[in-house]
mmCIF file of C-alpha atoms and ligand atoms in Angstrom:
data_model
loop_
_atom_site.group_PDB
_atom_site.id
_atom_site.type_symbol
_atom_site.label_atom_id
_atom_site.label_comp_id
_atom_site.label_asym_id
_atom_site.label_seq_id
_atom_site.Cartn_x
_atom_site.Cartn_y
_atom_site.Cartn_z
ATOM 1 C CA MET A 26 0.122 0.002 -0.060
ATOM 2 C CA ILE A 27 0.621 3.165 -0.466
ATOM 3 C CA VAL A 28 -0.652 6.495 0.756
ATOM 4 C CA LEU A 29 -0.304 10.164 0.164
ATOM 5 C CA GLY A 30 -0.270 11.984 4.051
ATOM 6 C CA ILE A 31 -1.280 15.668 3.265
ATOM 7 C CA GLU A 32 -0.665 18.298 6.844
ATOM 8 C CA THR A 33 -1.485 21.495 7.002
ATOM 9 C CA SER A 34 -2.889 22.047 10.706
ATOM 10 C CA CYS A 35 -0.646 24.882 11.867
ATOM 11 C CA ASP A 36 2.131 26.688 9.951
ATOM 12 C CA GLU A 37 3.837 23.600 7.773
ATOM 13 C CA THR A 38 2.615 22.810 4.808
ATOM 14 C CA SER A 39 3.072 19.073 3.978
ATOM 15 C CA ALA A 40 2.497 16.452 1.371
ATOM 16 C CA ALA A 41 4.268 12.994 1.777
ATOM 17 C CA ILE A 42 4.024 9.489 0.327
ATOM 18 C CA VAL A 43 4.654 6.970 2.607
ATOM 19 C CA SER A 44 4.612 2.570 2.017
ATOM 20 C CA SER A 45 2.917 0.145 4.206
ATOM 21 C CA ASN A 46 6.147 -2.040 4.386
ATOM 22 C CA LYS A 47 7.731 1.888 6.557
ATOM 23 C CA LYS A 48 9.707 3.366 3.406
ATOM 24 C CA ILE A 49 8.868 7.323 2.894
ATOM 25 C CA LEU A 50 9.661 7.645 -0.629
ATOM 26 C CA SER A 51 9.012 11.645 0.251
ATOM 27 C CA ASN A 52 8.442 14.085 2.908
ATOM 28 C CA VAL A 53 7.812 17.458 1.764
ATOM 29 C CA ILE A 54 7.983 20.502 4.510
ATOM 30 C CA SER A 55 7.385 23.971 3.215
ATOM 31 C CA SER A 56 7.899 25.728 6.182
ATOM 32 C CA GLN A 57 6.431 29.202 6.987
ATOM 33 C CA ILE A 58 8.992 29.773 10.234
ATOM 34 C CA ASP A 59 10.400 32.989 7.891
ATOM 35 C CA ILE A 60 6.612 34.361 7.386
ATOM 36 C CA HIS A 61 5.120 34.566 10.613
ATOM 37 C CA LYS A 62 8.992 34.742 12.053
ATOM 38 C CA PRO A 63 8.148 39.257 12.097
ATOM 39 C CA PHE A 64 5.114 39.125 14.579
ATOM 40 C CA GLY A 65 7.008 36.352 16.910
ATOM 41 C CA GLY A 66 4.181 33.486 16.465
ATOM 42 C CA VAL A 67 1.541 32.046 14.315
ATOM 43 C CA VAL A 68 -0.745 34.417 12.322
ATOM 44 C CA PRO A 69 -3.701 32.484 11.788
ATOM 45 C CA GLU A 70 -4.859 34.519 8.462
ATOM 46 C CA ILE A 71 -1.636 34.994 7.282
ATOM 47 C CA ALA A 72 -1.347 30.596 6.978
ATOM 48 C CA SER A 73 -3.999 29.271 5.764
ATOM 49 C CA ARG A 74 -3.055 31.987 2.701
ATOM 50 C CA SER A 75 0.736 30.407 2.582
ATOM 51 C CA HIS A 76 -1.250 26.899 3.243
ATOM 52 C CA VAL A 77 -2.972 27.472 -0.115
ATOM 53 C CA GLN A 78 -0.316 28.904 -1.611
ATOM 54 C CA ASN A 79 2.091 26.297 -1.017
ATOM 55 C CA ILE A 80 -0.498 23.346 -1.254
ATOM 56 C CA ASP A 81 -0.549 22.174 -4.760
ATOM 57 C CA GLU A 82 2.862 22.571 -5.686
ATOM 58 C CA VAL A 83 4.352 20.948 -2.410
ATOM 59 C CA ILE A 84 1.695 18.037 -3.552
ATOM 60 C CA ARG A 85 3.285 18.515 -6.368
ATOM 61 C CA ILE A 86 7.010 17.622 -5.857
ATOM 62 C CA SER A 87 5.979 14.670 -2.980
ATOM 63 C CA LEU A 88 4.590 12.995 -5.949
ATOM 64 C CA GLN A 89 7.800 13.465 -8.541
ATOM 65 C CA LYS A 90 10.682 12.413 -5.815
ATOM 66 C CA ALA A 91 8.434 9.560 -4.753
ATOM 67 C CA ASN A 92 8.376 8.589 -8.700
ATOM 68 C CA VAL A 93 4.619 8.236 -8.391
ATOM 69 C CA GLN A 94 1.588 9.292 -9.524
ATOM 70 C CA LEU A 95 -1.357 10.559 -7.990
ATOM 71 C CA GLU A 96 -3.848 7.644 -9.765
ATOM 72 C CA LYS A 97 -1.239 5.196 -7.959
ATOM 73 C CA VAL A 98 -2.088 6.065 -4.782
ATOM 74 C CA ASP A 99 -3.572 3.855 -2.286
ATOM 75 C CA ALA A 100 -5.330 6.446 -0.143
ATOM 76 C CA ILE A 101 -5.383 10.028 1.166
ATOM 77 C CA ALA A 102 -4.809 10.812 4.263
ATOM 78 C CA ALA A 103 -5.099 14.457 5.460
ATOM 79 C CA THR A 104 -5.406 16.142 8.830
ATOM 80 C CA ALA A 105 -8.446 16.755 10.035
ATOM 81 C CA GLY A 106 -7.732 18.365 13.484
ATOM 82 C CA PRO A 107 -7.041 19.699 16.051
ATOM 83 C CA GLY A 108 -5.494 22.908 14.957
ATOM 84 C CA LEU A 109 -6.323 26.287 13.176
ATOM 85 C CA ILE A 110 -9.035 26.060 10.895
ATOM 86 C CA GLY A 111 -7.801 27.380 8.072
ATOM 87 C CA GLY A 112 -5.252 25.483 7.556
ATOM 88 C CA LEU A 113 -7.112 22.194 8.443
ATOM 89 C CA ILE A 114 -10.068 23.445 5.533
ATOM 90 C CA VAL A 115 -7.641 23.668 2.590
ATOM 91 C CA GLY A 116 -5.929 20.352 3.833
ATOM 92 C CA LEU A 117 -8.764 18.158 3.952
ATOM 93 C CA LEU A 118 -10.645 20.448 0.753
ATOM 94 C CA ALA A 119 -7.656 19.494 -1.284
ATOM 95 C CA SER A 120 -7.463 16.113 -0.663
ATOM 96 C CA LYS A 121 -11.190 14.931 -0.801
ATOM 97 C CA SER A 122 -10.779 16.875 -4.179
ATOM 98 C CA MET A 123 -8.049 14.765 -5.084
ATOM 99 C CA ALA A 124 -9.375 11.645 -3.404
ATOM 100 C CA LEU A 125 -12.741 11.763 -5.381
ATOM 101 C CA SER A 126 -11.395 12.420 -8.494
ATOM 102 C CA ILE A 127 -9.449 9.104 -8.115
ATOM 103 C CA ASN A 128 -11.758 6.970 -6.975
ATOM 104 C CA LYS A 129 -9.576 6.404 -3.688
ATOM 105 C CA PRO A 130 -10.255 6.517 0.081
ATOM 106 C CA LEU A 131 -10.200 9.602 2.183
ATOM 107 C CA ILE A 132 -9.022 9.143 5.684
ATOM 108 C CA GLY A 133 -9.678 11.943 8.282
ATOM 109 C CA ILE A 134 -6.771 12.060 11.051
ATOM 110 C CA ASN A 135 -6.035 13.491 14.374
ATOM 111 C CA HIS A 136 -3.466 15.403 14.735
ATOM 112 C CA LEU A 137 -2.330 14.028 18.083
ATOM 113 C CA GLU A 138 -2.838 10.341 16.884
ATOM 114 C CA ALA A 139 -0.377 10.810 13.816
ATOM 115 C CA HIS A 140 2.048 12.072 16.736
ATOM 116 C CA ALA A 141 1.255 8.998 18.647
ATOM 117 C CA LEU A 142 1.372 6.670 15.769
ATOM 118 C CA MET A 143 4.608 8.222 14.204
ATOM 119 C CA PRO A 144 7.228 5.886 16.745
ATOM 120 C CA ARG A 145 5.896 3.278 15.021
ATOM 121 C CA LEU A 146 6.788 4.138 11.232
ATOM 122 C CA THR A 147 10.553 4.245 12.466
ATOM 123 C CA ASN A 148 10.697 1.598 15.419
ATOM 124 C CA LYS A 149 9.294 -1.733 15.979
ATOM 125 C CA ILE A 150 7.165 -1.044 18.726
ATOM 126 C CA VAL A 151 4.630 -2.799 20.277
ATOM 127 C CA PHE A 152 1.219 -1.808 21.774
ATOM 128 C CA PRO A 153 0.663 -1.327 24.501
ATOM 129 C CA TYR A 154 2.749 1.817 25.426
ATOM 130 C CA LEU A 155 3.385 4.918 27.436
ATOM 131 C CA LEU A 156 3.192 8.077 25.313
ATOM 132 C CA LEU A 157 5.197 11.651 26.060
ATOM 133 C CA LEU A 158 2.988 13.994 23.638
ATOM 134 C CA VAL A 159 4.956 17.194 23.710
ATOM 135 C CA SER A 160 4.217 19.870 21.378
ATOM 136 C CA GLY A 161 3.149 23.352 20.624
ATOM 137 C CA GLY A 162 -0.543 22.972 21.455
ATOM 138 C CA HIS A 163 -0.291 20.147 23.528
ATOM 139 C CA THR A 164 1.268 18.152 26.508
ATOM 140 C CA GLN A 165 -0.560 14.947 27.530
ATOM 141 C CA ILE A 166 0.440 11.780 29.078
ATOM 142 C CA LEU A 167 -1.318 8.695 27.108
ATOM 143 C CA GLU A 168 -1.636 4.837 27.488
ATOM 144 C CA ILE A 169 -1.232 3.265 23.762
ATOM 145 C CA HIS A 170 -3.193 0.506 23.905
ATOM 146 C CA GLY A 171 -3.852 0.159 20.017
ATOM 147 C CA VAL A 172 -4.969 1.979 17.451
ATOM 148 C CA ARG A 173 -8.079 4.535 18.520
ATOM 149 C CA LYS A 174 -7.154 2.713 21.945
ATOM 150 C CA TYR A 175 -5.912 5.763 24.045
ATOM 151 C CA LYS A 176 -6.361 6.256 27.388
ATOM 152 C CA LEU A 177 -5.433 10.133 28.002
ATOM 153 C CA ILE A 178 -4.157 9.857 32.123
ATOM 154 C CA GLY A 179 -2.574 13.718 31.892
ATOM 155 C CA THR A 180 -2.415 16.923 30.684
ATOM 156 C CA THR A 181 -1.873 20.228 30.641
ATOM 157 C CA LEU A 182 -4.052 22.340 32.676
ATOM 158 C CA ASP A 183 -2.985 25.716 31.165
ATOM 159 C CA ASP A 184 0.064 26.475 28.670
ATOM 160 C CA ALA A 185 1.055 23.522 26.411
ATOM 161 C CA CYS A 186 5.040 22.804 26.943
ATOM 162 C CA GLY A 187 6.303 23.671 23.226
ATOM 163 C CA GLU A 188 4.192 26.702 23.607
ATOM 164 C CA CYS A 189 5.991 27.436 27.074
ATOM 165 C CA PHE A 190 9.361 27.376 25.010
ATOM 166 C CA ASP A 191 8.398 29.663 22.383
ATOM 167 C CA LYS A 192 6.988 32.515 24.785
ATOM 168 C CA VAL A 193 10.181 31.916 26.789
ATOM 169 C CA ALA A 194 12.160 32.203 23.533
ATOM 170 C CA LYS A 195 9.700 35.826 23.448
ATOM 171 C CA MET A 196 11.102 36.675 26.646
ATOM 172 C CA LEU A 197 14.865 36.485 26.073
ATOM 173 C CA ASP A 198 14.325 37.752 22.361
ATOM 174 C CA LEU A 199 16.100 34.566 20.947
ATOM 175 C CA GLY A 200 13.741 34.399 17.669
ATOM 176 C CA PHE A 201 11.661 31.927 16.873
ATOM 177 C CA PRO A 202 10.141 29.366 16.810
ATOM 178 C CA GLY A 203 11.362 29.281 20.330
ATOM 179 C CA GLY A 204 12.739 25.461 21.267
ATOM 180 C CA PRO A 205 15.626 25.360 18.978
ATOM 181 C CA ALA A 206 16.222 28.676 20.274
ATOM 182 C CA ILE A 207 16.351 27.604 23.646
ATOM 183 C CA GLU A 208 17.804 24.143 22.911
ATOM 184 C CA ASN A 209 21.086 25.601 21.899
ATOM 185 C CA ALA A 210 21.197 28.727 24.197
ATOM 186 C CA ALA A 211 20.930 26.542 27.021
ATOM 187 C CA LYS A 212 24.037 24.605 25.425
ATOM 188 C CA PHE A 213 26.020 27.537 27.131
ATOM 189 C CA GLY A 214 24.226 28.298 29.813
ATOM 190 C CA ASP A 215 25.220 26.752 33.151
ATOM 191 C CA ASP A 216 21.834 25.201 34.612
ATOM 192 C CA GLU A 217 22.152 25.369 37.757
ATOM 193 C CA ALA A 218 22.407 29.224 37.974
ATOM 194 C CA ILE A 219 18.784 30.550 38.266
ATOM 195 C CA GLU A 220 15.707 29.240 40.370
ATOM 196 C CA LEU A 221 12.737 28.785 38.600
ATOM 197 C CA PRO A 222 10.271 26.421 40.275
ATOM 198 C CA ARG A 223 9.270 22.939 38.952
ATOM 199 C CA PRO A 224 5.244 23.740 39.289
ATOM 200 C CA MET A 225 2.228 20.467 40.306
ATOM 201 C CA ILE A 226 6.066 18.002 39.804
ATOM 202 C CA ASN A 227 5.150 15.855 42.897
ATOM 203 C CA HIS A 228 1.067 16.709 42.368
ATOM 204 C CA LEU A 229 -0.729 13.166 43.186
ATOM 205 C CA THR A 230 -1.709 13.382 39.773
ATOM 206 C CA LEU A 231 -0.150 13.402 36.162
ATOM 207 C CA ASP A 232 -0.842 17.192 35.144
ATOM 208 C CA PHE A 233 1.168 19.526 34.332
ATOM 209 C CA SER A 234 0.848 23.455 34.784
ATOM 210 C CA PHE A 235 3.501 25.240 33.064
ATOM 211 C CA SER A 236 2.426 29.090 33.272
ATOM 212 C CA GLY A 237 3.698 30.030 36.446
ATOM 213 C CA LEU A 238 6.856 28.759 35.371
ATOM 214 C CA LYS A 239 6.613 31.037 32.478
ATOM 215 C CA THR A 240 6.091 34.125 35.199
ATOM 216 C CA ALA A 241 8.679 33.231 36.819
ATOM 217 C CA VAL A 242 10.842 33.379 33.681
ATOM 218 C CA LEU A 243 9.522 36.123 33.342
ATOM 219 C CA GLY A 244 10.739 38.090 36.557
ATOM 220 C CA LYS A 245 14.149 37.104 35.997
ATOM 221 C CA VAL A 246 14.062 39.063 32.779
ATOM 222 C CA SER A 247 15.061 42.340 31.818
ATOM 223 C CA ASP A 248 16.319 45.244 29.282
ATOM 224 C CA THR A 249 19.634 44.596 30.079
ATOM 225 C CA MET A 250 20.144 41.157 30.161
ATOM 226 C CA SER A 251 24.298 39.717 28.765
ATOM 227 C CA GLU A 252 24.100 37.566 26.648
ATOM 228 C CA LYS A 253 25.510 34.856 29.313
ATOM 229 C CA ILE A 254 22.301 35.567 31.816
ATOM 230 C CA LYS A 255 20.245 34.698 28.775
ATOM 231 C CA ASN A 256 21.768 31.480 28.292
ATOM 232 C CA ASN A 257 21.717 30.943 32.015
ATOM 233 C CA ILE A 258 18.043 31.523 31.921
ATOM 234 C CA ALA A 259 17.694 29.294 28.718
ATOM 235 C CA ALA A 260 19.471 26.479 30.702
ATOM 236 C CA SER A 261 17.919 26.842 34.107
ATOM 237 C CA PHE A 262 14.484 26.848 32.434
ATOM 238 C CA GLN A 263 15.446 24.025 30.242
ATOM 239 C CA LYS A 264 16.395 21.868 33.270
ATOM 240 C CA SER A 265 12.774 22.530 35.279
ATOM 241 C CA ILE A 266 10.861 21.187 32.557
ATOM 242 C CA GLY A 267 13.069 18.300 31.822
ATOM 243 C CA ASP A 268 12.944 17.617 35.707
ATOM 244 C CA ILE A 269 9.102 18.108 35.145
ATOM 245 C CA LEU A 270 8.488 14.984 31.971
ATOM 246 C CA TYR A 271 11.431 13.119 34.343
ATOM 247 C CA LYS A 272 9.347 13.107 36.992
ATOM 248 C CA LYS A 273 5.511 12.951 35.634
ATOM 249 C CA ILE A 274 7.104 9.725 32.917
ATOM 250 C CA GLU A 275 8.000 8.214 36.733
ATOM 251 C CA LYS A 276 5.145 8.326 38.254
ATOM 252 C CA ALA A 277 3.035 7.027 34.959
ATOM 253 C CA SER A 278 5.343 4.013 34.358
ATOM 254 C CA ASN A 279 5.129 3.214 38.399
ATOM 255 C CA ASN A 280 1.109 3.417 37.085
ATOM 256 C CA PHE A 281 1.208 1.551 34.633
ATOM 257 C CA TYR A 282 2.800 -1.604 36.131
ATOM 258 C CA LYS A 283 1.030 -1.338 39.431
ATOM 259 C CA ASN A 284 -2.293 -1.590 36.907
ATOM 260 C CA TYR A 285 -0.927 -3.923 34.264
ATOM 261 C CA SER A 286 1.709 -5.990 36.619
ATOM 262 C CA TYR A 287 4.712 -4.819 33.341
ATOM 263 C CA LYS A 288 6.808 -1.993 32.591
ATOM 264 C CA PRO A 289 5.588 -0.588 29.546
ATOM 265 C CA ASN A 290 7.545 0.765 26.709
ATOM 266 C CA ILE A 291 8.534 5.124 26.651
ATOM 267 C CA VAL A 292 7.679 6.888 23.815
ATOM 268 C CA PHE A 293 8.608 10.016 23.019
ATOM 269 C CA SER A 294 6.993 12.459 20.199
ATOM 270 C CA GLY A 295 5.732 15.555 19.426
ATOM 271 C CA GLY A 296 7.530 18.812 18.572
ATOM 272 C CA VAL A 297 8.775 19.014 21.656
ATOM 273 C CA ALA A 298 10.290 15.828 20.847
ATOM 274 C CA SER A 299 13.366 17.111 19.057
ATOM 275 C CA ASN A 300 15.029 18.414 21.594
ATOM 276 C CA GLN A 301 17.648 16.533 22.637
ATOM 277 C CA TYR A 302 18.638 17.240 25.845
ATOM 278 C CA LEU A 303 14.966 16.292 27.294
ATOM 279 C CA LYS A 304 15.181 12.920 25.203
ATOM 280 C CA ASN A 305 18.242 12.480 27.272
ATOM 281 C CA ARG A 306 16.698 12.712 30.346
ATOM 282 C CA LEU A 307 13.786 10.192 29.715
ATOM 283 C CA LEU A 308 16.406 8.044 28.336
ATOM 284 C CA ASN A 309 17.578 7.639 32.023
ATOM 285 C CA LEU A 310 14.851 7.502 33.112
ATOM 286 C CA SER A 311 14.376 4.354 30.715
ATOM 287 C CA GLU A 312 17.777 3.138 31.261
ATOM 288 C CA LEU A 313 17.646 2.843 35.584
ATOM 289 C CA ASN A 314 14.363 1.483 34.916
ATOM 290 C CA LYS A 315 15.027 -1.110 32.572
ATOM 291 C CA VAL A 316 12.299 -0.148 29.982
ATOM 292 C CA ASN A 317 12.674 0.151 26.148
ATOM 293 C CA PHE A 318 12.691 4.009 24.605
ATOM 294 C CA TYR A 319 11.993 5.192 21.315
ATOM 295 C CA ALA A 320 11.508 8.649 20.005
ATOM 296 C CA PRO A 321 11.169 9.729 16.220
ATOM 297 C CA PRO A 322 13.815 11.497 14.565
ATOM 298 C CA ARG A 323 14.283 14.963 15.233
ATOM 299 C CA GLU A 324 13.160 15.666 11.850
ATOM 300 C CA LEU A 325 9.750 14.028 12.154
ATOM 301 C CA CYS A 326 8.970 15.273 15.830
ATOM 302 C CA THR A 327 8.153 18.138 14.372
ATOM 303 C CA ASP A 328 4.806 18.071 11.928
ATOM 304 C CA ASN A 329 5.250 16.483 8.796
ATOM 305 C CA GLY A 330 3.380 14.541 5.724
ATOM 306 C CA ALA A 331 4.945 11.591 6.521
ATOM 307 C CA MET A 332 3.179 10.881 10.029
ATOM 308 C CA ILE A 333 -0.229 11.851 8.696
ATOM 309 C CA ALA A 334 0.594 9.110 5.854
ATOM 310 C CA TRP A 335 1.621 6.591 8.695
ATOM 311 C CA ALA A 336 -1.097 7.015 11.125
ATOM 312 C CA GLY A 337 -3.939 6.332 7.418
ATOM 313 C CA ILE A 338 -1.701 3.620 6.863
ATOM 314 C CA GLU A 339 -2.433 2.233 10.724
ATOM 315 C CA ARG A 340 -6.090 3.282 10.179
ATOM 316 C CA LEU A 341 -5.858 0.946 7.670
ATOM 317 C CA PHE A 342 -4.597 -2.122 8.660
ATOM 318 C CA GLU A 343 -7.348 -1.988 11.403
ATOM 319 C CA ASN A 344 -9.911 -1.338 8.570
ATOM 320 C CA PRO A 345 -9.467 -2.080 5.023
ATOM 321 C CA ASN A 346 -12.363 -0.426 3.831
ATOM 322 C CA ILE A 347 -12.231 2.577 5.617
ATOM 323 C CA CYS A 348 -13.686 5.623 3.293
ATOM 324 C CA GLU A 349 -14.080 9.365 4.896
ATOM 325 C CA TYR A 350 -15.710 11.370 2.490
ATOM 326 C CA GLU A 351 -17.713 13.097 4.246
ATOM 327 C CA ILE A 352 -15.658 14.012 7.831
ATOM 328 C CA ALA A 353 -15.262 17.608 8.873
ATOM 329 C CA VAL A 354 -12.421 19.570 10.358
ATOM 330 C CA ASN A 355 -12.612 19.732 14.129
ATOM 331 C CA PRO A 356 -9.684 21.856 15.603
ATOM 332 C CA ARG A 357 -10.638 21.085 19.128
ATOM 333 C CA TRP A 358 -10.963 17.096 18.020
ATOM 334 C CA GLN A 359 -9.762 15.424 21.300
ATOM 335 C CA LEU A 360 -7.330 11.976 20.673
ATOM 336 C CA ASP A 361 -9.688 10.296 23.488
ATOM 337 C CA LYS A 362 -12.729 11.080 21.497
ATOM 338 C CA LEU A 363 -11.846 9.039 18.824
ATOM 339 C CA HIS A 364 -13.430 5.437 19.588
ATOM 340 C CA LEU A 365 -16.195 6.531 21.416
HETATM 341 O O1 KG4 B 29 4.385 18.741 16.584
HETATM 342 P P1 KG4 B 29 4.895 20.047 16.278
HETATM 343 O O2 KG4 B 29 5.373 20.573 15.258
HETATM 344 O O3 KG4 B 29 3.358 21.335 16.051
HETATM 345 C C1 KG4 B 29 2.352 21.451 17.062
HETATM 346 O O4 KG4 B 29 1.210 20.123 16.580
HETATM 347 O O5 KG4 B 29 2.156 22.032 18.065
HETATM 348 O O6 KG4 B 29 5.203 21.557 17.563
HETATM 349 C C2 KG4 B 29 5.973 22.809 17.617
HETATM 350 C C3 KG4 B 29 6.561 23.241 18.878
HETATM 351 C C4 KG4 B 29 6.957 24.751 19.034
HETATM 352 O O7 KG4 B 29 6.267 25.097 20.392
HETATM 353 C C5 KG4 B 29 8.260 24.417 19.508
HETATM 354 O O8 KG4 B 29 9.142 25.701 20.078
HETATM 355 C C6 KG4 B 29 8.548 23.172 19.918
HETATM 356 O O9 KG4 B 29 7.764 22.304 19.444
HETATM 357 N N1 KG4 B 29 9.856 22.738 19.833
HETATM 358 C C7 KG4 B 29 11.114 22.364 20.413
HETATM 359 C C8 KG4 B 29 12.341 22.338 19.983
HETATM 360 N N2 KG4 B 29 11.972 21.930 18.436
HETATM 361 C C9 KG4 B 29 10.131 22.001 18.066
HETATM 362 N N3 KG4 B 29 10.774 22.621 21.676
HETATM 363 C C10 KG4 B 29 11.468 21.987 22.234
HETATM 364 N N4 KG4 B 29 13.078 21.800 21.804
HETATM 365 C C11 KG4 B 29 13.184 21.556 20.265
HETATM 366 N N5 KG4 B 29 14.581 21.194 19.941
HETATM 367 ZN ZN1 ZN B 30 2.128 18.740 15.732
#
């Protein structure tokens, strides 16, 4: 099977061709970073227009790179939510039109489901696993028991972790997107130099809160900060995040063991999972607990069409007759509501 995947939920227009034997034949990503940079964040209206301008070309190049004609794909998978409504409409309508024109199934993909399943494209990971899904819009811990069998066990009560990286980078004037900028600055900083809180780290639940950490960083920022101080703040902030994720996953893993009598594999995904420092922290935890740890390669952590195509393939394995021409975009589509 060969599936064309289309992703347009935020600021990347992406199209990819992926085969059911786990080959990524193409994964074309047109990033809008430079367009949104002057605004310090994604501007939804500009994002929608940019998707309209780019989508045809991105799809054409993805087919060309894979050396596949549109008529030869077995299905088209497109992000139907959650995300920015304008971008979702562009991608889903383009995909519906193509699917109808070649008389092939359309599969509406939940963007979070794609992040959740993506690690199975690059690694041999069996269900169930414990997933830490950390992106610009979400911070969740889930038990992944199978395709469409997702149990949400922890989530953020305010900001998403990636959003917090972006806002802190803005305070430090490090640029957009903030995640990679903070990771880079942190390499030159002292992670013990600035005292910052770790909200909810010892809370009974697996939920997160990042807004207090963000405000605490704001309290350390001044107009006359030297580069050294910025690097120290970046490193100390990243360490706080690392400590929080470590503790929550440790707790989730212990709970899983209590509930199911075996230790879970741990999977880290979403844009923030491209952070090598955070990956190393969770790898250490996994080694201590003697469990397997997986994270997709950096370029597949952030939004891309290959993860959408792969989620389409997983959905097809589950139900070979699937066809969702009637699906509508859902900007607030929750992952744990999928199978209901
Ligand atoms: O998954 P993604 O591409 O888009 C959403 O679905 O939201 O995630 C984007 C988020 C942004 O907030 C970005 O700053 C963050 O992932 N991010 C990182 C890194 N690379 C991207 N955060 C920390 N460290 C990174 N290296
Ligand atoms: Zn994403």
